[in-house]
XYZ file of C-alpha atoms in Angstrom:
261
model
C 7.409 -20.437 -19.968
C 4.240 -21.681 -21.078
C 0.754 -20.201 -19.208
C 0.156 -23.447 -17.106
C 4.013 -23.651 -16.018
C 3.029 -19.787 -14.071
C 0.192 -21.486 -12.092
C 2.574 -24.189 -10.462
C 3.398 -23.251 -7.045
C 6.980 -23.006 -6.035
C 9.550 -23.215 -3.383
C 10.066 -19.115 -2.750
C 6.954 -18.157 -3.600
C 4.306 -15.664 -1.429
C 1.177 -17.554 -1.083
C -2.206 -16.111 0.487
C -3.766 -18.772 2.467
C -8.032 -18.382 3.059
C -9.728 -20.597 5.534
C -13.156 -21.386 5.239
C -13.932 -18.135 7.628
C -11.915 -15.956 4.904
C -9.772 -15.218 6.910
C -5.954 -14.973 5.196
C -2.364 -15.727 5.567
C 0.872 -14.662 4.066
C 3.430 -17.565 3.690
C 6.610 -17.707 1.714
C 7.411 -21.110 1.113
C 10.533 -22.787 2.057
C 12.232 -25.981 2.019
C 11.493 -27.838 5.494
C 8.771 -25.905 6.882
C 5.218 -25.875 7.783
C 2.211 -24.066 8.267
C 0.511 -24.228 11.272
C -2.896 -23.619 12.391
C -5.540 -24.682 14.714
C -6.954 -26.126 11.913
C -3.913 -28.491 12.126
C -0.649 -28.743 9.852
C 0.075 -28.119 6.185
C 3.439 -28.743 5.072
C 4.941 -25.988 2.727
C 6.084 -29.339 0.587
C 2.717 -30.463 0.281
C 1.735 -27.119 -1.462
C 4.600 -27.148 -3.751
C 4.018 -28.773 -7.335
C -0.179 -27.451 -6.940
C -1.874 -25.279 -9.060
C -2.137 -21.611 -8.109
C -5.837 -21.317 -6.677
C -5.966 -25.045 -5.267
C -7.670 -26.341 -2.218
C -5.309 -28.300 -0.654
C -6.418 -29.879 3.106
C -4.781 -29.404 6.482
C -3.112 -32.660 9.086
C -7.115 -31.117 10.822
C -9.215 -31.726 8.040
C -9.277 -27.907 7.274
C -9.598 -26.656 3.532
C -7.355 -23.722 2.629
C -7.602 -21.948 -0.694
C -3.850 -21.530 -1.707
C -3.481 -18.582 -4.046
C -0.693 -15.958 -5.571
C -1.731 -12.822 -2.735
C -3.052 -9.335 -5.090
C -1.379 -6.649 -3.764
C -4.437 -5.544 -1.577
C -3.785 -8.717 0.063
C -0.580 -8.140 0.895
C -1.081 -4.681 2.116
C -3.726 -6.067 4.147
C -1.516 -9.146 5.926
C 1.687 -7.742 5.252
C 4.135 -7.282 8.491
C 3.832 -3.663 9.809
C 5.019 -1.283 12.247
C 3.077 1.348 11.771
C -0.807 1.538 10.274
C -0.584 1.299 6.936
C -2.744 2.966 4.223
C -5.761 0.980 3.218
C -6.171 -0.334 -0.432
C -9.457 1.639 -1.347
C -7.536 4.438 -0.293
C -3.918 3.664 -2.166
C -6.476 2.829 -5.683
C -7.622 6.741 -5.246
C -4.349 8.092 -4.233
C -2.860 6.318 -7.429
C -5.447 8.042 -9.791
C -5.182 11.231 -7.776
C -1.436 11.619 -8.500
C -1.873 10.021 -11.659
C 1.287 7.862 -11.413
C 3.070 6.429 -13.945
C 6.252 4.161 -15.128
C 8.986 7.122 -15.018
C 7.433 9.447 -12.467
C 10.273 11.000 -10.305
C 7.785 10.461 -7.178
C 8.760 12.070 -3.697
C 7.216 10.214 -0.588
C 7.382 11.246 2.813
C 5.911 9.325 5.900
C 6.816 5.795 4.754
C 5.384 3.579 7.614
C 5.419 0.218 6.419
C 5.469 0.684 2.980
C 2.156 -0.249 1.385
C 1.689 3.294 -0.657
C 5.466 2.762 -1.726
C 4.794 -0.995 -2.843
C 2.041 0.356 -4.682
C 3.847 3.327 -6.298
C 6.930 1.319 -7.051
C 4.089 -1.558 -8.886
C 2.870 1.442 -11.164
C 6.547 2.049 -12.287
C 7.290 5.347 -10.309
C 11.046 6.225 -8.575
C 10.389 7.141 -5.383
C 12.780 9.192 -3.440
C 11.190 8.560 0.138
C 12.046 10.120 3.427
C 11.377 8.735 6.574
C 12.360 10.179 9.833
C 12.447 6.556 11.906
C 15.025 4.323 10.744
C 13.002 1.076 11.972
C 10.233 2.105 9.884
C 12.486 2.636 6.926
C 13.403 -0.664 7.180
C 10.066 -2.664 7.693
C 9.145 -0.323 4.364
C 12.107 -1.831 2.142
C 11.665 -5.515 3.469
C 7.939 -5.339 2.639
C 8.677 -3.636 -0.810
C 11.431 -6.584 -1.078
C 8.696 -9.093 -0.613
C 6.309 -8.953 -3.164
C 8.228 -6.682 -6.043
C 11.768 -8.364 -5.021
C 15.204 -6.902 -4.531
C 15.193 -5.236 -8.227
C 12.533 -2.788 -6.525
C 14.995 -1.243 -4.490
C 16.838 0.201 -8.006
C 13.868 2.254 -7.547
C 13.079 3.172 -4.088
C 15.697 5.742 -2.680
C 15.400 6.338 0.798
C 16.243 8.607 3.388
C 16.318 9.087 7.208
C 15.409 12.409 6.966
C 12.654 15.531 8.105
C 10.638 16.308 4.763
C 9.083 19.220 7.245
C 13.021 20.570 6.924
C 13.685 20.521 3.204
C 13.212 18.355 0.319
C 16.923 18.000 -1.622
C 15.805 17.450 -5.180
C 14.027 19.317 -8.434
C 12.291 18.692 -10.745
C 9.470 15.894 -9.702
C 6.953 14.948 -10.872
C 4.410 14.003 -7.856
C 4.350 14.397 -3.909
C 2.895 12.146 -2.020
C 2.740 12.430 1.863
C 1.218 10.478 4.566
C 2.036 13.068 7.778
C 0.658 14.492 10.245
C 1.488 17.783 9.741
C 1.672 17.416 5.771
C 1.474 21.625 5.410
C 5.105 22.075 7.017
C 5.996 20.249 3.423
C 4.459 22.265 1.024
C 6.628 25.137 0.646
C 10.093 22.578 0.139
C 7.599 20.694 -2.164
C 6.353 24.295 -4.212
C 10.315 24.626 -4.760
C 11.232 21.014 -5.541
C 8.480 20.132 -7.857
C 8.325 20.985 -11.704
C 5.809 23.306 -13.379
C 2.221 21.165 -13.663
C 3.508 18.672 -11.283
C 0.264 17.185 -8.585
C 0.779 17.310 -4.839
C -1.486 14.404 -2.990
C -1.863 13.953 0.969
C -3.608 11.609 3.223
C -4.564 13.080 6.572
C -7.175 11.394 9.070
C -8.331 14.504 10.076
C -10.680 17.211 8.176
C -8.617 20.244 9.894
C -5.835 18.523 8.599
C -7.023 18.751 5.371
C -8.008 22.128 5.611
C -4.747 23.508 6.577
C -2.366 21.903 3.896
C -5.140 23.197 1.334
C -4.742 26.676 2.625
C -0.823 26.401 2.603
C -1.162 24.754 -1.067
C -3.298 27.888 -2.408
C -0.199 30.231 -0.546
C 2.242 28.601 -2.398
C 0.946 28.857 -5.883
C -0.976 25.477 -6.139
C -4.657 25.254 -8.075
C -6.680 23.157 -8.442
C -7.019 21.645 -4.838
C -9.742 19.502 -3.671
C -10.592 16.904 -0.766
C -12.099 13.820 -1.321
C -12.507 10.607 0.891
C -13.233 6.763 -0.235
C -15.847 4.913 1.509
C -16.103 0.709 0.926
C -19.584 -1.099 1.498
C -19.553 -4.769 0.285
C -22.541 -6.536 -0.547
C -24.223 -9.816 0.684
C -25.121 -11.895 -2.203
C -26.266 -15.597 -1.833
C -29.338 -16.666 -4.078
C -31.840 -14.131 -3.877
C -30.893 -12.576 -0.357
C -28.741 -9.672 -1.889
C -28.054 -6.740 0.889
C -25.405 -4.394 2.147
C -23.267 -6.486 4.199
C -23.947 -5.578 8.289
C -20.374 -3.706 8.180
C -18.524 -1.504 5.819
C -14.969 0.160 5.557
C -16.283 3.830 6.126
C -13.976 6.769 7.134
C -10.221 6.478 7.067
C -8.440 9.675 5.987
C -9.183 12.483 3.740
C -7.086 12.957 0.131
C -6.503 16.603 -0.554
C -4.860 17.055 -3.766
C -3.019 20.419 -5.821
C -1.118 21.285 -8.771
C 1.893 23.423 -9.078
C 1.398 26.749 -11.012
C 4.534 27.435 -13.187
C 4.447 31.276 -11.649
């Protein structure tokens, strides 16, 4: 398949669509359907056959920008049931853990599967637990929808309490998105190897402060808490400025690794 033949949209295919407000929509496109808007009507036939990144015009007049969605934009549109992690936070988290293709990863608190979609899209196996089956669920369609069902080779999961055990050895990275993320760290001091990096995301800075004091009990070093703030910028000719409103505080990342004894 040459490059050009990848741009051309297709039946199947997860679009983003951008209105001239920027604001976005996730569409799969299908045989026989349409998207609507109260900008009017754009048939999903009218988009197949265009290029990736075209400007194609609603039955309203409306311009939409039609492109492949990133994966922030997904995680940003995608359908949810619970809150899911933000981007600038998943890009830390990521580096934090210091993922890779292979990494026997262990994730607990799956909500609606953004973190997993982006561990799973850096090549890790996760071996998730998730305590409400409905969330489980809305996790593996969303990780279904933009990696596809070959994903799911990959993503092992598990109605079950992390804060009750964790049945494995051996891995390589924890990853938890709890509320109570502490209860986990003595399973996780047991089920991890030697060297292997602990990573939580808790809204709260007392959160933070007690799974760091339950990491240094259970032979972890190394610990630290950071958080990610996000200010865009307002650039049009020579008027450059922070824009008016920025992504600021969303959760702390408190990080460990394992001592080997």
């Amino acid at each position: 398949m040459t490059e050009s033949d990848t741009a051309i949209l297709e039946y199947g295919d997860l679009l983003v669509l951008i209105d001239n407000k920027r604001r976005s929509y996730l569409v799969t496109l299908k045989e026989g359907e349409e998207f609507h808007t109260h900008g009017g009507v754009l048939p999903h036939s009218s988009i197949v056959g265009n290029l990736d990144g075209s400007m194609l015009e609603t039955s309203g007049g409306h311009l939409f920008r039609i492109l492949r969605p990133s994966l922030s934009d997904f995680i940003i549109n995608m359908p949810r049931g619970a809150q899911v992690i933000y981007p600038k936070d998943i890009g830390a988290i990521l580096m934090l853990a210091d993922i890779g293709p292979g990494m026997r990863v262990f994730e607990s608190g799956l909500g609606s599967g953004a973190l997993s979609t982006a561990l799973l899209r850096a090549g890790a196996d996760i071996l998730g637990y998730e305590i409400r089956e409905d969330f489980a669920s809305r996790a593996k369609k969303n990780v279904t929808k933009f990696l596809g069902d070959e994903a799911l080779q990959r993503y092992d999961v598990h109605i079950q309490d992390s804060y009750e055990t964790i049945e494995a050895e051996g891995l390589d990275r924890v990853v938890l998105d709890l509320p109570e993320p502490w209860n986990v760290v003595p399973h996780a001091a047991k089920a991890m190897r030697p060297g292997a990096t602990f990573v939580s995301y808790s809204p709260s800075i007392v959160q933070s402060a007690k799974v760091t004091e339950a990491l240094r009990a259970h032979r972890f070093t190394e610990t630290n808490t950071m958080e990610v703030l996000h200010r865009s910028w307002h650039i049009k000719g020579d008027a450059v400025r922070p824009d008016h409103r920025m992504v600021a505080h969303t959760a702390f990342l408190t990080k460990g690794r394992l001592l080997a004894s």
